[in-house]
């Protein structure tokens, strides 16, 4: 409850203290100081997301694999586990 209250108070104070002046330049998309050119839709390759997702799966799998291997490497667990 304290965390939710803290976030709510922070957002409320931010809304009350910020300046509310809109201009056409302020509403433009910011691209590192360069004026936006072209369409607003960018095509991305799905395969990059698949590689990233596979990396995350195997990284998390490795985190649980090493402690499991050290426990079953103890004396008396080798043949029974195999």
Backbone as a chain_set.jsonl record, in Angstrom:
{"seq": "XXXXXXXXXXXXXXXXXXXXXXXXXXXXXXXXXXXXXXXXXXXXXXXXXXXXXXXXXXXXXXXXXXXXXXXXXXXXXXXXXX", "coords": {"N": [[0.824, -1.191, 0.0], [1.98, 1.216, 0.74], [3.854, 1.615, -1.287], [2.208, 1.891, -3.579], [0.797, 4.172, -2.845], [2.926, 6.0, -2.703], [3.731, 6.137, -5.418], [1.376, 7.144, -6.575], [1.189, 9.658, -5.31], [3.565, 10.819, -6.255], [3.085, 10.982, -9.05], [0.862, 12.703, -9.017], [1.911, 15.068, -7.853], [3.818, 15.652, -9.797], [2.144, 16.219, -12.001], [0.9, 18.528, -11.073], [3.0, 20.376, -10.771], [4.34, 20.657, -13.203], [5.036, 22.568, -16.208], [2.468, 23.645, -18.419], [2.466, 24.167, -21.388], [1.752, 24.074, -24.628], [3.119, 23.69, -27.844], [3.461, 23.714, -31.442], [6.018, 22.76, -32.15], [6.779, 21.408, -29.877], [5.127, 19.224, -29.877], [6.058, 17.641, -31.919], [7.69, 14.65, -33.11], [10.627, 13.591, -31.531], [13.774, 13.188, -32.858], [16.675, 12.924, -32.232], [17.358, 15.625, -32.644], [17.019, 15.992, -35.351], [14.781, 16.846, -37.944], [11.708, 15.047, -38.271], [11.426, 12.648, -40.837], [9.828, 10.952, -43.465], [7.756, 7.97, -43.231], [5.658, 7.018, -40.435], [5.795, 4.425, -39.658], [7.819, 1.759, -38.906], [9.546, -0.999, -40.164], [10.444, -3.996, -38.646], [12.558, -6.802, -38.21], [11.375, -9.98, -37.362], [12.975, -12.05, -36.616], [15.07, -11.141, -35.026], [13.876, -10.674, -32.576], [13.184, -13.284, -31.968], [15.712, -14.483, -31.638], [16.587, -13.034, -29.41], [14.664, -13.796, -27.534], [15.135, -16.554, -27.381], [17.718, -16.471, -26.321], [17.192, -15.394, -23.767], [15.629, -17.439, -22.688], [17.483, -19.611, -22.611], [19.438, -18.49, -20.978], [18.139, -18.142, -18.516], [17.548, -20.78, -18.071], [20.126, -21.813, -17.737], [20.837, -20.607, -15.351], [19.353, -22.046, -13.482], [20.311, -24.561, -14.008], [23.037, -24.901, -13.243], [23.145, -24.803, -10.285], [21.594, -27.098, -9.825], [23.151, -29.084, -10.997], [25.425, -29.039, -9.353], [24.402, -29.919, -6.945], [23.598, -32.576, -7.536], [26.035, -33.614, -8.137], [27.239, -34.361, -5.878], [28.584, -36.785, -3.585], [27.256, -40.063, -3.894], [24.952, -39.418, -5.313], [25.383, -39.684, -8.013], [25.198, -42.248, -9.599], [22.593, -43.015, -8.954], [21.091, -40.878, -9.899], [21.64, -40.962, -12.625]], "CA": [[0.0, 0.0, 0.0], [2.857, 2.382, 0.81], [4.428, 1.785, -2.617], [1.17, 2.42, -4.464], [0.544, 5.543, -2.412], [4.082, 6.794, -3.094], [3.661, 6.351, -6.864], [0.243, 8.023, -6.843], [1.554, 11.012, -4.874], [4.6, 11.316, -7.16], [2.442, 11.366, -10.302], [0.011, 13.859, -8.768], [2.776, 16.233, -7.675], [4.393, 15.942, -11.109], [1.116, 16.851, -12.828], [0.612, 19.866, -10.548], [4.147, 21.266, -10.848], [4.913, 20.792, -14.538], [4.454, 23.619, -17.038], [1.524, 23.127, -19.405], [2.501, 25.056, -22.54], [1.881, 23.259, -25.822], [3.441, 24.38, -29.084], [3.607, 22.71, -32.507], [7.348, 22.149, -32.1], [6.856, 20.501, -28.736], [4.35, 18.029, -30.177], [6.727, 16.852, -32.943], [8.481, 13.514, -32.664], [12.033, 13.955, -31.365], [14.704, 12.217, -33.432], [18.051, 13.375, -32.043], [17.553, 16.957, -33.173], [16.754, 16.019, -36.785], [13.35, 16.873, -38.231], [11.218, 13.733, -38.687], [11.259, 12.496, -42.272], [9.344, 9.636, -43.852], [6.546, 7.447, -42.617], [5.735, 6.773, -39.001], [5.79, 2.986, -39.416], [9.118, 1.155, -39.194], [9.494, -2.455, -40.234], [11.516, -4.682, -37.94], [12.6, -8.226, -38.487], [10.935, -10.785, -36.225], [14.017, -13.004, -36.221], [15.873, -10.58, -33.95], [13.145, -10.933, -31.343], [13.263, -14.721, -31.7], [17.039, -14.725, -31.076], [16.629, -12.465, -28.057], [13.826, -14.633, -26.679], [15.856, -17.806, -27.148], [18.812, -16.188, -25.397], [16.643, -15.256, -22.42], [15.209, -18.777, -22.228], [18.645, -20.421, -22.263], [20.144, -17.861, -19.857], [17.401, -18.496, -17.301], [17.725, -22.218, -17.908], [21.474, -22.035, -17.205], [20.848, -20.179, -13.949], [18.83, -23.147, -12.663], [21.017, -25.8, -14.308], [24.29, -25.019, -12.487], [22.929, -25.279, -8.908], [21.079, -28.467, -9.873], [24.278, -29.966, -11.3], [26.322, -29.14, -8.211], [23.756, -30.735, -5.905], [23.622, -33.97, -7.93], [27.43, -34.055, -8.286], [27.707, -34.785, -4.563], [28.798, -38.236, -3.46], [26.083, -40.862, -3.659], [23.864, -39.068, -6.194], [25.765, -39.888, -9.42], [24.609, -43.432, -10.24], [21.142, -43.007, -8.743], [20.51, -39.873, -10.774], [21.761, -41.425, -14.003]], "C": [[0.869, 1.256, 0.0], [3.465, 2.661, -0.563], [3.437, 2.383, -3.603], [0.873, 3.869, -4.116], [1.694, 6.462, -2.829], [4.046, 7.122, -4.589], [2.526, 7.307, -7.204], [0.559, 9.468, -6.452], [2.597, 11.604, -5.823], [3.998, 11.767, -8.49], [1.565, 12.597, -10.131], [0.841, 15.126, -8.61], [3.415, 16.627, -9.003], [3.382, 16.665, -11.992], [0.832, 18.276, -12.362], [1.763, 20.847, -10.781], [4.693, 21.487, -12.257], [4.279, 21.954, -15.303], [3.58, 23.005, -18.125], [1.439, 24.136, -20.555], [2.752, 24.185, -23.771], [2.197, 24.145, -27.014], [3.588, 23.319, -30.171], [4.976, 22.026, -32.491], [7.461, 21.136, -30.97], [6.125, 19.189, -29.008], [4.96, 17.177, -31.287], [7.488, 15.687, -32.324], [9.947, 13.915, -32.613], [12.914, 12.843, -31.907], [16.116, 12.774, -33.39], [18.314, 14.731, -32.688], [17.295, 17.082, -34.657], [15.243, 16.038, -36.989], [12.889, 15.509, -38.715], [10.952, 13.702, -40.196], [10.748, 11.095, -42.541], [8.086, 9.238, -43.104], [6.752, 7.204, -41.128], [5.757, 5.288, -38.668], [7.141, 2.412, -39.826], [8.979, -0.362, -39.173], [10.687, -3.044, -39.49], [11.427, -6.172, -38.237], [12.24, -9.006, -37.223], [12.062, -11.684, -35.735], [14.905, -12.46, -35.103], [15.187, -10.803, -32.598], [13.196, -12.412, -30.966], [14.624, -15.057, -31.093], [17.135, -14.202, -29.648], [15.821, -13.33, -27.097], [14.5, -15.964, -26.383], [17.02, -17.604, -26.195], [18.299, -16.092, -23.965], [16.234, -16.619, -21.868], [16.421, -19.589, -21.789], [19.447, -19.817, -21.118], [19.457, -18.205, -18.543], [17.547, -19.988, -17.028], [19.097, -22.528, -17.308], [21.566, -21.628, -15.742], [20.368, -21.302, -13.037], [19.59, -24.443, -12.887], [22.279, -25.97, -13.459], [24.073, -25.407, -11.023], [22.422, -26.728, -8.871], [22.229, -29.442, -10.114], [25.217, -30.095, -10.111], [25.711, -29.971, -7.092], [23.862, -32.21, -6.262], [25.029, -34.493, -8.204], [28.0, -34.53, -6.949], [27.801, -36.32, -4.519], [27.48, -38.962, -3.189], [24.919, -40.536, -4.602], [24.148, -39.437, -7.656], [25.038, -41.034, -10.091], [23.099, -43.431, -10.088], [20.457, -42.008, -9.67], [20.551, -40.321, -12.228], [20.741, -42.509, -14.273]], "O": [[0.541, 2.243, -0.658], [3.58, 3.819, -0.963], [3.783, 3.279, -4.372], [0.714, 4.702, -5.008], [1.454, 7.589, -3.264], [4.303, 8.261, -4.979], [2.699, 8.194, -8.04], [0.23, 10.397, -7.19], [2.512, 12.784, -6.162], [4.363, 12.825, -9.003], [1.527, 13.452, -11.016], [0.498, 16.159, -9.185], [3.538, 17.815, -9.3], [3.737, 17.633, -12.665], [0.55, 19.146, -13.187], [1.519, 22.039, -10.97], [5.448, 22.435, -12.472], [3.117, 22.288, -15.072], [3.919, 21.963, -18.686], [0.456, 24.867, -20.676], [3.837, 23.627, -23.933], [1.616, 25.218, -27.174], [3.814, 22.148, -29.862], [5.075, 20.836, -32.79], [8.155, 20.128, -31.095], [6.468, 18.156, -28.432], [4.445, 16.098, -31.579], [7.881, 15.736, -31.158], [10.455, 14.518, -33.558], [12.818, 11.696, -31.472], [16.69, 13.065, -34.44], [19.399, 14.954, -33.225], [17.346, 18.192, -35.187], [14.508, 15.336, -36.294], [13.594, 14.866, -39.492], [10.334, 14.611, -40.751], [11.197, 10.143, -41.903], [7.444, 10.052, -42.44], [7.88, 7.189, -40.635], [5.74, 4.928, -37.49], [7.558, 2.566, -40.974], [8.367, -0.93, -38.269], [11.822, -2.616, -39.7], [10.349, -6.714, -38.482], [12.751, -8.716, -36.141], [12.098, -12.043, -34.558], [15.439, -13.237, -34.311], [15.849, -11.087, -31.599], [13.245, -12.754, -29.785], [14.697, -15.83, -30.137], [17.704, -14.862, -28.778], [16.249, -13.57, -25.969], [14.443, -16.45, -25.253], [17.288, -18.46, -25.352], [18.906, -16.648, -23.05], [16.474, -16.911, -20.696], [16.402, -20.193, -20.716], [20.077, -20.552, -20.358], [20.125, -18.524, -17.56], [17.657, -20.404, -15.874], [19.214, -23.413, -16.46], [22.302, -22.248, -14.974], [20.907, -21.493, -11.946], [19.528, -25.341, -12.048], [22.561, -27.077, -13.0], [24.779, -26.295, -10.544], [22.789, -27.491, -7.977], [22.276, -30.509, -9.503], [25.759, -31.176, -9.882], [26.432, -30.657, -6.367], [24.181, -33.027, -5.398], [25.205, -35.681, -8.474], [29.118, -35.044, -6.896], [27.178, -37.028, -5.31], [26.685, -38.527, -2.356], [23.975, -41.322, -4.681], [23.216, -39.493, -8.457], [24.323, -40.813, -11.068], [22.392, -43.815, -11.02], [19.362, -42.271, -10.169], [19.604, -40.087, -12.979], [20.678, -43.035, -15.384]]}, "num_chains": 1, "name": "protein.A"}
